[in-house]
Amino acid sequence: MVRYKLGCRLEYEVLTPSVFIFNLEIARLRRHLDVVEQLSITPSLPLNSHTVPDINNRYFGLHARPGPLSVHYEAEVTLDVHRADPATVNETPVAQLPLDILPFLLPSRFVPSDRLADFARKEFGHLLPGFSRVTAICNWLYDHIDYQRGTSDEQTTATESLLRRAGVCRDFAHLGIAFCRALEIPARFVSCYAYGLQPSDFHAVFEAYLDGRWWLFDATRQAHLDGLVRIGVGRDAAEIAFCSFFGGKADCGPIDITITRADGLAEPLWRTTDAISTEEPAPNGGAV
């Protein structure tokens, strides 16, 4: 177990009255232990908040008037990851999947897995099913997709990223999810604070549902799998943007994201080869 200090500071210039919805607080998971957190908004504004049952995404919204707006979130959390030997993690046949997993098998706005099915089956369909096949997907993405800032935007789909052969963490996650779903492996998008990511930023990875549990994968290899503190999960990035605003106009200013070890130790040179999960299987086959 490792304790982390993390947080973010977001600055905006609100031009017309706007409604903001944020998803930047860490999820309340059983493996996120002893959470201490503080959220401050300047100017002080009334907040509406909601935690999504089962998946534990935490949203808060506010109505901002024209002028500067600052959102500052700080937290400490002890991350207690579950580790396993990747060779022991197998795929779950669709007939044995809990029905609440269904949305993560289907195409979604940024993950048209049905359109990529022929490609996925040709590249990965012959591989041994299980954790190793999802790892092979990540290896292919790392080898064939260039990690380049500015090559995509919030409207880029997995299909477009594959054609461009370039993208950022969001695009790597969407492609990994698309290939998994095309192979009948449930997969979902994950936003997180990522220890080891340079420069520090909100990070996107994905989870695949194998052997009754959600397992983390990062095809960018930019951060430590056992240092990912989850913010939200969804079918794709559209469901868990760190900030969305409606009904007005605003300019985004500086964004500062940090995550460090609370004990002050430096980042280790090695990265785990274990299978990593930060959720516990739920009685119905889902996870909490």
PDB file of C-alpha atoms in Angstrom:
ATOM      1  CA  MET A   1       0.000   0.000   0.000  1.00  0.00           C
ATOM      2  CA  VAL A   2       1.198   3.500  -0.863  1.00  0.00           C
ATOM      3  CA  ARG A   3      -0.238   6.819   0.307  1.00  0.00           C
ATOM      4  CA  TYR A   4      -0.465   9.597  -2.268  1.00  0.00           C
ATOM      5  CA  LYS A   5      -0.998  13.345  -2.145  1.00  0.00           C
ATOM      6  CA  LEU A   6      -2.818  14.585  -5.221  1.00  0.00           C
ATOM      7  CA  GLY A   7      -4.993  17.335  -6.544  1.00  0.00           C
ATOM      8  CA  CYS A   8      -5.740  19.856  -9.241  1.00  0.00           C
ATOM      9  CA  ARG A   9      -6.291  23.563  -9.724  1.00  0.00           C
ATOM     10  CA  LEU A  10      -8.451  24.739 -12.627  1.00  0.00           C
ATOM     11  CA  GLU A  11      -8.848  28.366 -13.697  1.00  0.00           C
ATOM     12  CA  TYR A  12     -11.585  29.780 -15.945  1.00  0.00           C
ATOM     13  CA  GLU A  13     -12.735  33.160 -17.205  1.00  0.00           C
ATOM     14  CA  VAL A  14     -16.511  32.928 -17.400  1.00  0.00           C
ATOM     15  CA  LEU A  15     -17.837  35.150 -20.211  1.00  0.00           C
ATOM     16  CA  THR A  16     -21.581  34.560 -19.841  1.00  0.00           C
ATOM     17  CA  PRO A  17     -23.611  32.799 -17.129  1.00  0.00           C
ATOM     18  CA  SER A  18     -22.677  29.121 -17.348  1.00  0.00           C
ATOM     19  CA  VAL A  19     -23.410  25.815 -15.650  1.00  0.00           C
ATOM     20  CA  PHE A  20     -20.268  23.767 -14.914  1.00  0.00           C
ATOM     21  CA  ILE A  21     -20.229  20.060 -14.068  1.00  0.00           C
ATOM     22  CA  PHE A  22     -16.982  18.592 -12.739  1.00  0.00           C
ATOM     23  CA  ASN A  23     -15.754  15.026 -12.281  1.00  0.00           C
ATOM     24  CA  LEU A  24     -12.355  15.372 -10.612  1.00  0.00           C
ATOM     25  CA  GLU A  25     -12.777  14.015  -7.077  1.00  0.00           C
ATOM     26  CA  ILE A  26     -11.350  10.545  -6.501  1.00  0.00           C
ATOM     27  CA  ALA A  27     -13.850   7.690  -6.505  1.00  0.00           C
ATOM     28  CA  ARG A  28     -14.853   6.242  -3.148  1.00  0.00           C
ATOM     29  CA  LEU A  29     -13.635   2.669  -3.608  1.00  0.00           C
ATOM     30  CA  ARG A  30     -12.889   0.038  -1.002  1.00  0.00           C
ATOM     31  CA  ARG A  31      -9.278   0.089  -2.134  1.00  0.00           C
ATOM     32  CA  HIS A  32      -9.042   3.878  -1.751  1.00  0.00           C
ATOM     33  CA  LEU A  33      -8.338   3.927   1.980  1.00  0.00           C
ATOM     34  CA  ASP A  34      -8.354   6.747   4.547  1.00  0.00           C
ATOM     35  CA  VAL A  35      -9.340   9.485   2.107  1.00  0.00           C
ATOM     36  CA  VAL A  36      -8.820  13.061   3.315  1.00  0.00           C
ATOM     37  CA  GLU A  37      -9.902  15.716   0.832  1.00  0.00           C
ATOM     38  CA  GLN A  38     -10.795  19.365   0.453  1.00  0.00           C
ATOM     39  CA  LEU A  39     -12.583  21.196  -2.345  1.00  0.00           C
ATOM     40  CA  SER A  40     -12.580  25.000  -2.612  1.00  0.00           C
ATOM     41  CA  ILE A  41     -14.359  27.186  -5.169  1.00  0.00           C
ATOM     42  CA  THR A  42     -13.548  30.879  -5.716  1.00  0.00           C
ATOM     43  CA  PRO A  43     -15.830  32.757  -5.666  1.00  0.00           C
ATOM     44  CA  SER A  44     -17.808  30.672  -3.192  1.00  0.00           C
ATOM     45  CA  LEU A  45     -20.873  29.224  -4.946  1.00  0.00           C
ATOM     46  CA  PRO A  46     -23.624  26.740  -4.037  1.00  0.00           C
ATOM     47  CA  LEU A  47     -22.820  23.209  -5.248  1.00  0.00           C
ATOM     48  CA  ASN A  48     -24.979  20.300  -6.328  1.00  0.00           C
ATOM     49  CA  SER A  49     -23.316  16.898  -5.970  1.00  0.00           C
ATOM     50  CA  HIS A  50     -24.100  13.332  -6.987  1.00  0.00           C
ATOM     51  CA  THR A  51     -22.349   9.971  -6.656  1.00  0.00           C
ATOM     52  CA  VAL A  52     -23.352   7.379  -9.257  1.00  0.00           C
ATOM     53  CA  PRO A  53     -24.394   4.125  -7.552  1.00  0.00           C
ATOM     54  CA  ASP A  54     -22.226   1.051  -8.136  1.00  0.00           C
ATOM     55  CA  ILE A  55     -19.511   2.764 -10.195  1.00  0.00           C
ATOM     56  CA  ASN A  56     -18.987   5.585  -7.639  1.00  0.00           C
ATOM     57  CA  ASN A  57     -18.311   8.427 -10.072  1.00  0.00           C
ATOM     58  CA  ARG A  58     -18.612  11.698  -8.146  1.00  0.00           C
ATOM     59  CA  TYR A  59     -19.949  14.811  -9.876  1.00  0.00           C
ATOM     60  CA  PHE A  60     -20.540  18.334  -8.621  1.00  0.00           C
ATOM     61  CA  GLY A  61     -22.130  21.211 -10.468  1.00  0.00           C
ATOM     62  CA  LEU A  62     -22.319  24.977 -10.053  1.00  0.00           C
ATOM     63  CA  HIS A  63     -23.826  28.005 -11.753  1.00  0.00           C
ATOM     64  CA  ALA A  64     -21.120  30.618 -12.403  1.00  0.00           C
ATOM     65  CA  ARG A  65     -21.595  34.278 -13.186  1.00  0.00           C
ATOM     66  CA  PRO A  66     -19.250  36.211 -15.526  1.00  0.00           C
ATOM     67  CA  GLY A  67     -15.771  36.672 -14.097  1.00  0.00           C
ATOM     68  CA  PRO A  68     -12.880  34.509 -12.893  1.00  0.00           C
ATOM     69  CA  LEU A  69     -13.611  31.035 -11.509  1.00  0.00           C
ATOM     70  CA  SER A  70     -11.092  28.876  -9.648  1.00  0.00           C
ATOM     71  CA  VAL A  71     -11.576  25.240  -8.609  1.00  0.00           C
ATOM     72  CA  HIS A  72      -9.019  23.710  -6.235  1.00  0.00           C
ATOM     73  CA  TYR A  73      -9.136  20.074  -5.087  1.00  0.00           C
ATOM     74  CA  GLU A  74      -6.650  18.382  -2.743  1.00  0.00           C
ATOM     75  CA  ALA A  75      -6.686  14.838  -1.384  1.00  0.00           C
ATOM     76  CA  GLU A  76      -4.628  12.183   0.347  1.00  0.00           C
ATOM     77  CA  VAL A  77      -5.417   8.513  -0.181  1.00  0.00           C
ATOM     78  CA  THR A  78      -3.827   5.165   0.549  1.00  0.00           C
ATOM     79  CA  LEU A  79      -4.010   2.979  -2.554  1.00  0.00           C
ATOM     80  CA  ASP A  80      -4.377  -0.726  -1.805  1.00  0.00           C
ATOM     81  CA  VAL A  81      -4.174  -2.459  -5.197  1.00  0.00           C
ATOM     82  CA  HIS A  82      -5.072  -6.095  -5.841  1.00  0.00           C
ATOM     83  CA  ARG A  83      -2.291  -7.992  -7.605  1.00  0.00           C
ATOM     84  CA  ALA A  84      -2.384 -11.253  -9.528  1.00  0.00           C
ATOM     85  CA  ASP A  85      -0.229 -13.318 -11.844  1.00  0.00           C
ATOM     86  CA  PRO A  86      -1.384 -12.331 -15.370  1.00  0.00           C
ATOM     87  CA  ALA A  87      -1.147 -15.974 -16.468  1.00  0.00           C
ATOM     88  CA  THR A  88      -3.957 -16.866 -14.054  1.00  0.00           C
ATOM     89  CA  VAL A  89      -6.455 -14.279 -15.380  1.00  0.00           C
ATOM     90  CA  ASN A  90      -8.768 -15.703 -18.038  1.00  0.00           C
ATOM     91  CA  GLU A  91     -11.540 -14.314 -20.212  1.00  0.00           C
ATOM     92  CA  THR A  92     -15.162 -14.760 -19.187  1.00  0.00           C
ATOM     93  CA  PRO A  93     -17.511 -16.192 -21.863  1.00  0.00           C
ATOM     94  CA  VAL A  94     -20.361 -13.845 -22.750  1.00  0.00           C
ATOM     95  CA  ALA A  95     -22.891 -16.424 -21.529  1.00  0.00           C
ATOM     96  CA  GLN A  96     -21.399 -16.128 -18.035  1.00  0.00           C
ATOM     97  CA  LEU A  97     -21.203 -12.332 -17.868  1.00  0.00           C
ATOM     98  CA  PRO A  98     -23.468 -10.473 -15.429  1.00  0.00           C
ATOM     99  CA  LEU A  99     -26.056  -8.482 -17.376  1.00  0.00           C
ATOM    100  CA  ASP A 100     -24.981  -5.166 -15.829  1.00  0.00           C
ATOM    101  CA  ILE A 101     -21.738  -5.556 -17.809  1.00  0.00           C
ATOM    102  CA  LEU A 102     -23.660  -5.380 -21.129  1.00  0.00           C
ATOM    103  CA  PRO A 103     -23.117  -1.631 -21.803  1.00  0.00           C
ATOM    104  CA  PHE A 104     -19.370  -2.235 -21.841  1.00  0.00           C
ATOM    105  CA  LEU A 105     -19.695  -4.800 -24.636  1.00  0.00           C
ATOM    106  CA  LEU A 106     -21.575  -2.489 -27.010  1.00  0.00           C
ATOM    107  CA  PRO A 107     -20.360   0.272 -29.350  1.00  0.00           C
ATOM    108  CA  SER A 108     -20.504   3.803 -27.946  1.00  0.00           C
ATOM    109  CA  ARG A 109     -20.049   7.328 -29.274  1.00  0.00           C
ATOM    110  CA  PHE A 110     -16.237   7.360 -29.404  1.00  0.00           C
ATOM    111  CA  VAL A 111     -15.776   3.585 -29.500  1.00  0.00           C
ATOM    112  CA  PRO A 112     -17.403   2.186 -32.679  1.00  0.00           C
ATOM    113  CA  SER A 113     -16.215  -1.329 -31.902  1.00  0.00           C
ATOM    114  CA  ASP A 114     -18.532  -2.839 -34.503  1.00  0.00           C
ATOM    115  CA  ARG A 115     -16.714  -0.937 -37.262  1.00  0.00           C
ATOM    116  CA  LEU A 116     -13.337  -2.170 -36.012  1.00  0.00           C
ATOM    117  CA  ALA A 117     -14.415  -5.780 -35.451  1.00  0.00           C
ATOM    118  CA  ASP A 118     -12.891  -7.227 -38.638  1.00  0.00           C
ATOM    119  CA  PHE A 119      -9.562  -5.537 -37.926  1.00  0.00           C
ATOM    120  CA  ALA A 120      -9.540  -6.662 -34.273  1.00  0.00           C
ATOM    121  CA  ARG A 121     -10.382 -10.266 -35.107  1.00  0.00           C
ATOM    122  CA  LYS A 122      -7.669 -10.393 -37.781  1.00  0.00           C
ATOM    123  CA  GLU A 123      -4.986  -8.949 -35.500  1.00  0.00           C
ATOM    124  CA  PHE A 124      -5.925 -10.502 -32.152  1.00  0.00           C
ATOM    125  CA  GLY A 125      -8.610 -13.142 -32.676  1.00  0.00           C
ATOM    126  CA  HIS A 126      -6.091 -15.978 -33.019  1.00  0.00           C
ATOM    127  CA  LEU A 127      -4.309 -15.184 -29.744  1.00  0.00           C
ATOM    128  CA  LEU A 128      -4.764 -17.163 -26.538  1.00  0.00           C
ATOM    129  CA  PRO A 129      -7.776 -15.677 -24.706  1.00  0.00           C
ATOM    130  CA  GLY A 130      -7.148 -14.014 -21.359  1.00  0.00           C
ATOM    131  CA  PHE A 131      -5.069 -11.265 -19.802  1.00  0.00           C
ATOM    132  CA  SER A 132      -2.273 -11.951 -22.290  1.00  0.00           C
ATOM    133  CA  ARG A 133      -4.538 -11.105 -25.247  1.00  0.00           C
ATOM    134  CA  VAL A 134      -5.459  -7.704 -23.785  1.00  0.00           C
ATOM    135  CA  THR A 135      -1.759  -7.142 -23.088  1.00  0.00           C
ATOM    136  CA  ALA A 136      -1.075  -7.968 -26.738  1.00  0.00           C
ATOM    137  CA  ILE A 137      -3.604  -5.302 -27.739  1.00  0.00           C
ATOM    138  CA  CYS A 138      -1.744  -2.781 -25.564  1.00  0.00           C
ATOM    139  CA  ASN A 139       1.594  -3.843 -27.063  1.00  0.00           C
ATOM    140  CA  TRP A 140       0.214  -3.382 -30.586  1.00  0.00           C
ATOM    141  CA  LEU A 141      -1.056   0.083 -29.753  1.00  0.00           C
ATOM    142  CA  TYR A 142       2.265   1.079 -28.207  1.00  0.00           C
ATOM    143  CA  ASP A 143       4.133  -0.139 -31.290  1.00  0.00           C
ATOM    144  CA  HIS A 144       1.793   1.214 -33.979  1.00  0.00           C
ATOM    145  CA  ILE A 145       0.191   4.390 -32.579  1.00  0.00           C
ATOM    146  CA  ASP A 146       2.389   7.446 -31.977  1.00  0.00           C
ATOM    147  CA  TYR A 147       1.807   9.241 -28.688  1.00  0.00           C
ATOM    148  CA  GLN A 148       1.633  12.854 -29.894  1.00  0.00           C
ATOM    149  CA  ARG A 149      -0.042  15.816 -28.239  1.00  0.00           C
ATOM    150  CA  GLY A 150      -2.201  17.912 -30.532  1.00  0.00           C
ATOM    151  CA  THR A 151      -3.038  15.067 -32.921  1.00  0.00           C
ATOM    152  CA  SER A 152      -6.632  14.722 -31.711  1.00  0.00           C
ATOM    153  CA  ASP A 153      -9.374  16.592 -29.894  1.00  0.00           C
ATOM    154  CA  GLU A 154     -12.455  15.849 -27.796  1.00  0.00           C
ATOM    155  CA  GLN A 155     -14.380  14.765 -30.924  1.00  0.00           C
ATOM    156  CA  THR A 156     -11.868  12.169 -32.174  1.00  0.00           C
ATOM    157  CA  THR A 157     -13.161   8.600 -32.360  1.00  0.00           C
ATOM    158  CA  ALA A 158     -11.226   5.335 -32.092  1.00  0.00           C
ATOM    159  CA  THR A 159     -11.645   4.805 -35.844  1.00  0.00           C
ATOM    160  CA  GLU A 160     -10.063   8.185 -36.616  1.00  0.00           C
ATOM    161  CA  SER A 161      -7.172   7.488 -34.242  1.00  0.00           C
ATOM    162  CA  LEU A 162      -6.491   4.176 -35.967  1.00  0.00           C
ATOM    163  CA  LEU A 163      -6.440   5.865 -39.378  1.00  0.00           C
ATOM    164  CA  ARG A 164      -4.146   8.647 -38.143  1.00  0.00           C
ATOM    165  CA  ARG A 165      -1.924   6.213 -36.231  1.00  0.00           C
ATOM    166  CA  ALA A 166      -1.441   8.913 -33.599  1.00  0.00           C
ATOM    167  CA  GLY A 167      -3.160  10.199 -30.488  1.00  0.00           C
ATOM    168  CA  VAL A 168      -2.985  10.914 -26.773  1.00  0.00           C
ATOM    169  CA  CYS A 169      -3.949   8.809 -23.769  1.00  0.00           C
ATOM    170  CA  ARG A 170      -7.659   9.295 -24.451  1.00  0.00           C
ATOM    171  CA  ASP A 171      -7.238   7.840 -27.948  1.00  0.00           C
ATOM    172  CA  PHE A 172      -5.105   4.908 -26.781  1.00  0.00           C
ATOM    173  CA  ALA A 173      -7.809   4.053 -24.234  1.00  0.00           C
ATOM    174  CA  HIS A 174     -10.603   4.298 -26.814  1.00  0.00           C
ATOM    175  CA  LEU A 175      -8.733   2.003 -29.219  1.00  0.00           C
ATOM    176  CA  GLY A 176      -7.970  -0.535 -26.493  1.00  0.00           C
ATOM    177  CA  ILE A 177     -11.638  -0.557 -25.498  1.00  0.00           C
ATOM    178  CA  ALA A 178     -12.775  -0.888 -29.126  1.00  0.00           C
ATOM    179  CA  PHE A 179     -10.536  -3.892 -29.816  1.00  0.00           C
ATOM    180  CA  CYS A 180     -11.589  -5.593 -26.576  1.00  0.00           C
ATOM    181  CA  ARG A 181     -15.315  -5.124 -27.226  1.00  0.00           C
ATOM    182  CA  ALA A 182     -14.866  -6.359 -30.792  1.00  0.00           C
ATOM    183  CA  LEU A 183     -13.455  -9.566 -29.273  1.00  0.00           C
ATOM    184  CA  GLU A 184     -16.382  -9.834 -26.802  1.00  0.00           C
ATOM    185  CA  ILE A 185     -14.275  -8.647 -23.853  1.00  0.00           C
ATOM    186  CA  PRO A 186     -16.111  -5.987 -21.802  1.00  0.00           C
ATOM    187  CA  ALA A 187     -14.026  -2.835 -21.490  1.00  0.00           C
ATOM    188  CA  ARG A 188     -14.527   0.658 -20.098  1.00  0.00           C
ATOM    189  CA  PHE A 189     -12.816   4.058 -20.013  1.00  0.00           C
ATOM    190  CA  VAL A 190     -11.046   5.173 -16.817  1.00  0.00           C
ATOM    191  CA  SER A 191      -9.955   8.684 -15.816  1.00  0.00           C
ATOM    192  CA  CYS A 192      -7.400   8.955 -13.025  1.00  0.00           C
ATOM    193  CA  TYR A 193      -4.584  10.715 -11.244  1.00  0.00           C
ATOM    194  CA  ALA A 194      -1.508   8.842 -12.469  1.00  0.00           C
ATOM    195  CA  TYR A 195       1.677   8.501 -10.476  1.00  0.00           C
ATOM    196  CA  GLY A 196       4.742   8.630 -12.714  1.00  0.00           C
ATOM    197  CA  LEU A 197       3.060  10.508 -15.570  1.00  0.00           C
ATOM    198  CA  GLN A 198       5.317  13.250 -16.952  1.00  0.00           C
ATOM    199  CA  PRO A 199       4.216  15.962 -17.316  1.00  0.00           C
ATOM    200  CA  SER A 200       1.509  15.416 -14.724  1.00  0.00           C
ATOM    201  CA  ASP A 201      -2.019  15.623 -16.099  1.00  0.00           C
ATOM    202  CA  PHE A 202      -5.376  13.907 -15.890  1.00  0.00           C
ATOM    203  CA  HIS A 203      -4.727  10.485 -17.417  1.00  0.00           C
ATOM    204  CA  ALA A 204      -6.914   8.074 -19.376  1.00  0.00           C
ATOM    205  CA  VAL A 205      -6.515   4.285 -19.286  1.00  0.00           C
ATOM    206  CA  PHE A 206      -8.968   1.414 -19.652  1.00  0.00           C
ATOM    207  CA  GLU A 207     -10.205  -1.603 -17.747  1.00  0.00           C
ATOM    208  CA  ALA A 208     -11.088  -5.011 -19.166  1.00  0.00           C
ATOM    209  CA  TYR A 209     -13.487  -7.378 -17.406  1.00  0.00           C
ATOM    210  CA  LEU A 210     -11.733 -10.740 -17.009  1.00  0.00           C
ATOM    211  CA  ASP A 211     -12.428 -13.590 -14.593  1.00  0.00           C
ATOM    212  CA  GLY A 212     -15.151 -11.638 -12.790  1.00  0.00           C
ATOM    213  CA  ARG A 213     -13.074  -8.532 -12.104  1.00  0.00           C
ATOM    214  CA  TRP A 214     -12.053  -5.246 -13.756  1.00  0.00           C
ATOM    215  CA  TRP A 215      -8.306  -5.068 -14.556  1.00  0.00           C
ATOM    216  CA  LEU A 216      -6.329  -1.944 -15.459  1.00  0.00           C
ATOM    217  CA  PHE A 217      -4.419  -1.485 -18.738  1.00  0.00           C
ATOM    218  CA  ASP A 218      -2.418   1.491 -20.055  1.00  0.00           C
ATOM    219  CA  ALA A 219      -1.295   1.137 -23.661  1.00  0.00           C
ATOM    220  CA  THR A 220       0.656   4.415 -23.467  1.00  0.00           C
ATOM    221  CA  ARG A 221       3.008   3.019 -20.776  1.00  0.00           C
ATOM    222  CA  GLN A 222       3.208   6.546 -19.414  1.00  0.00           C
ATOM    223  CA  ALA A 223       2.401   5.815 -15.755  1.00  0.00           C
ATOM    224  CA  HIS A 224       2.565   3.133 -13.066  1.00  0.00           C
ATOM    225  CA  LEU A 225      -0.404   0.734 -13.211  1.00  0.00           C
ATOM    226  CA  ASP A 226      -0.186   0.338  -9.436  1.00  0.00           C
ATOM    227  CA  GLY A 227      -0.161   4.132  -9.007  1.00  0.00           C
ATOM    228  CA  LEU A 228      -3.469   4.970 -10.715  1.00  0.00           C
ATOM    229  CA  VAL A 229      -5.993   6.661  -8.418  1.00  0.00           C
ATOM    230  CA  ARG A 230      -9.359   6.442 -10.119  1.00  0.00           C
ATOM    231  CA  ILE A 231     -11.651   9.394 -10.702  1.00  0.00           C
ATOM    232  CA  GLY A 232     -14.350   7.941 -12.961  1.00  0.00           C
ATOM    233  CA  VAL A 233     -15.349   5.148 -15.321  1.00  0.00           C
ATOM    234  CA  GLY A 234     -17.671   5.167 -18.316  1.00  0.00           C
ATOM    235  CA  ARG A 235     -18.357   3.670 -21.722  1.00  0.00           C
ATOM    236  CA  ASP A 236     -16.018   6.291 -23.207  1.00  0.00           C
ATOM    237  CA  ALA A 237     -14.624   9.746 -22.486  1.00  0.00           C
ATOM    238  CA  ALA A 238     -17.952  11.490 -23.114  1.00  0.00           C
ATOM    239  CA  GLU A 239     -19.307  10.210 -19.795  1.00  0.00           C
ATOM    240  CA  ILE A 240     -16.451  11.297 -17.538  1.00  0.00           C
ATOM    241  CA  ALA A 241     -15.036  14.584 -18.772  1.00  0.00           C
ATOM    242  CA  PHE A 242     -13.288  16.366 -15.884  1.00  0.00           C
ATOM    243  CA  CYS A 243     -15.244  19.503 -16.779  1.00  0.00           C
ATOM    244  CA  SER A 244     -18.326  20.191 -18.891  1.00  0.00           C
ATOM    245  CA  PHE A 245     -20.193  23.471 -19.138  1.00  0.00           C
ATOM    246  CA  PHE A 246     -23.570  24.368 -20.572  1.00  0.00           C
ATOM    247  CA  GLY A 247     -25.624  27.383 -21.509  1.00  0.00           C
ATOM    248  CA  GLY A 248     -22.804  29.874 -21.700  1.00  0.00           C
ATOM    249  CA  LYS A 249     -19.232  30.645 -22.698  1.00  0.00           C
ATOM    250  CA  ALA A 250     -15.973  30.390 -20.763  1.00  0.00           C
ATOM    251  CA  ASP A 251     -12.246  30.446 -21.508  1.00  0.00           C
ATOM    252  CA  CYS A 252     -10.099  27.803 -19.865  1.00  0.00           C
ATOM    253  CA  GLY A 253      -7.007  29.108 -18.099  1.00  0.00           C
ATOM    254  CA  PRO A 254      -4.101  27.272 -16.457  1.00  0.00           C
ATOM    255  CA  ILE A 255      -4.634  23.663 -15.301  1.00  0.00           C
ATOM    256  CA  ASP A 256      -2.329  22.192 -12.677  1.00  0.00           C
ATOM    257  CA  ILE A 257      -2.509  18.489 -11.698  1.00  0.00           C
ATOM    258  CA  THR A 258      -0.215  16.865  -9.139  1.00  0.00           C
ATOM    259  CA  ILE A 259       0.332  13.454  -7.557  1.00  0.00           C
ATOM    260  CA  THR A 260       3.245  12.527  -5.298  1.00  0.00           C
ATOM    261  CA  ARG A 261       4.004   9.897  -2.694  1.00  0.00           C
ATOM    262  CA  ALA A 262       3.081  11.138   0.770  1.00  0.00           C
ATOM    263  CA  ASP A 263       6.264   9.591   2.192  1.00  0.00           C
ATOM    264  CA  GLY A 264       8.377  11.763  -0.099  1.00  0.00           C
ATOM    265  CA  LEU A 265      10.175   8.820  -1.708  1.00  0.00           C
ATOM    266  CA  ALA A 266      11.194   9.106  -5.335  1.00  0.00           C
ATOM    267  CA  GLU A 267       9.427   7.317  -8.161  1.00  0.00           C
ATOM    268  CA  PRO A 268      10.782   3.745  -8.496  1.00  0.00           C
ATOM    269  CA  LEU A 269      12.677   2.946 -11.686  1.00  0.00           C
ATOM    270  CA  TRP A 270      10.809  -0.325 -12.277  1.00  0.00           C
ATOM    271  CA  ARG A 271       7.164  -0.773 -13.147  1.00  0.00           C
ATOM    272  CA  THR A 272       5.039  -3.704 -12.108  1.00  0.00           C
ATOM    273  CA  THR A 273       4.324  -6.608 -14.424  1.00  0.00           C
ATOM    274  CA  ASP A 274       1.497  -7.848 -12.158  1.00  0.00           C
ATOM    275  CA  ALA A 275      -2.142  -7.757 -13.165  1.00  0.00           C
ATOM    276  CA  ILE A 276      -3.586  -4.794 -11.220  1.00  0.00           C
ATOM    277  CA  SER A 277      -7.140  -4.119 -10.040  1.00  0.00           C
ATOM    278  CA  THR A 278      -8.476  -1.455  -7.682  1.00  0.00           C
ATOM    279  CA  GLU A 279     -11.978  -2.895  -7.321  1.00  0.00           C
ATOM    280  CA  GLU A 280     -13.515  -5.769  -5.426  1.00  0.00           C
ATOM    281  CA  PRO A 281     -15.899  -8.142  -7.223  1.00  0.00           C
ATOM    282  CA  ALA A 282     -19.509  -7.509  -6.167  1.00  0.00           C
ATOM    283  CA  PRO A 283     -21.898 -10.367  -5.305  1.00  0.00           C
ATOM    284  CA  ASN A 284     -23.763  -9.872  -8.601  1.00  0.00           C
ATOM    285  CA  GLY A 285     -20.553 -10.155 -10.604  1.00  0.00           C
ATOM    286  CA  GLY A 286     -19.969  -6.428 -10.970  1.00  0.00           C
ATOM    287  CA  ALA A 287     -17.506  -4.527  -8.835  1.00  0.00           C
ATOM    288  CA  VAL A 288     -17.448  -2.022  -5.992  1.00  0.00           C
TER     289      VAL A 288
END
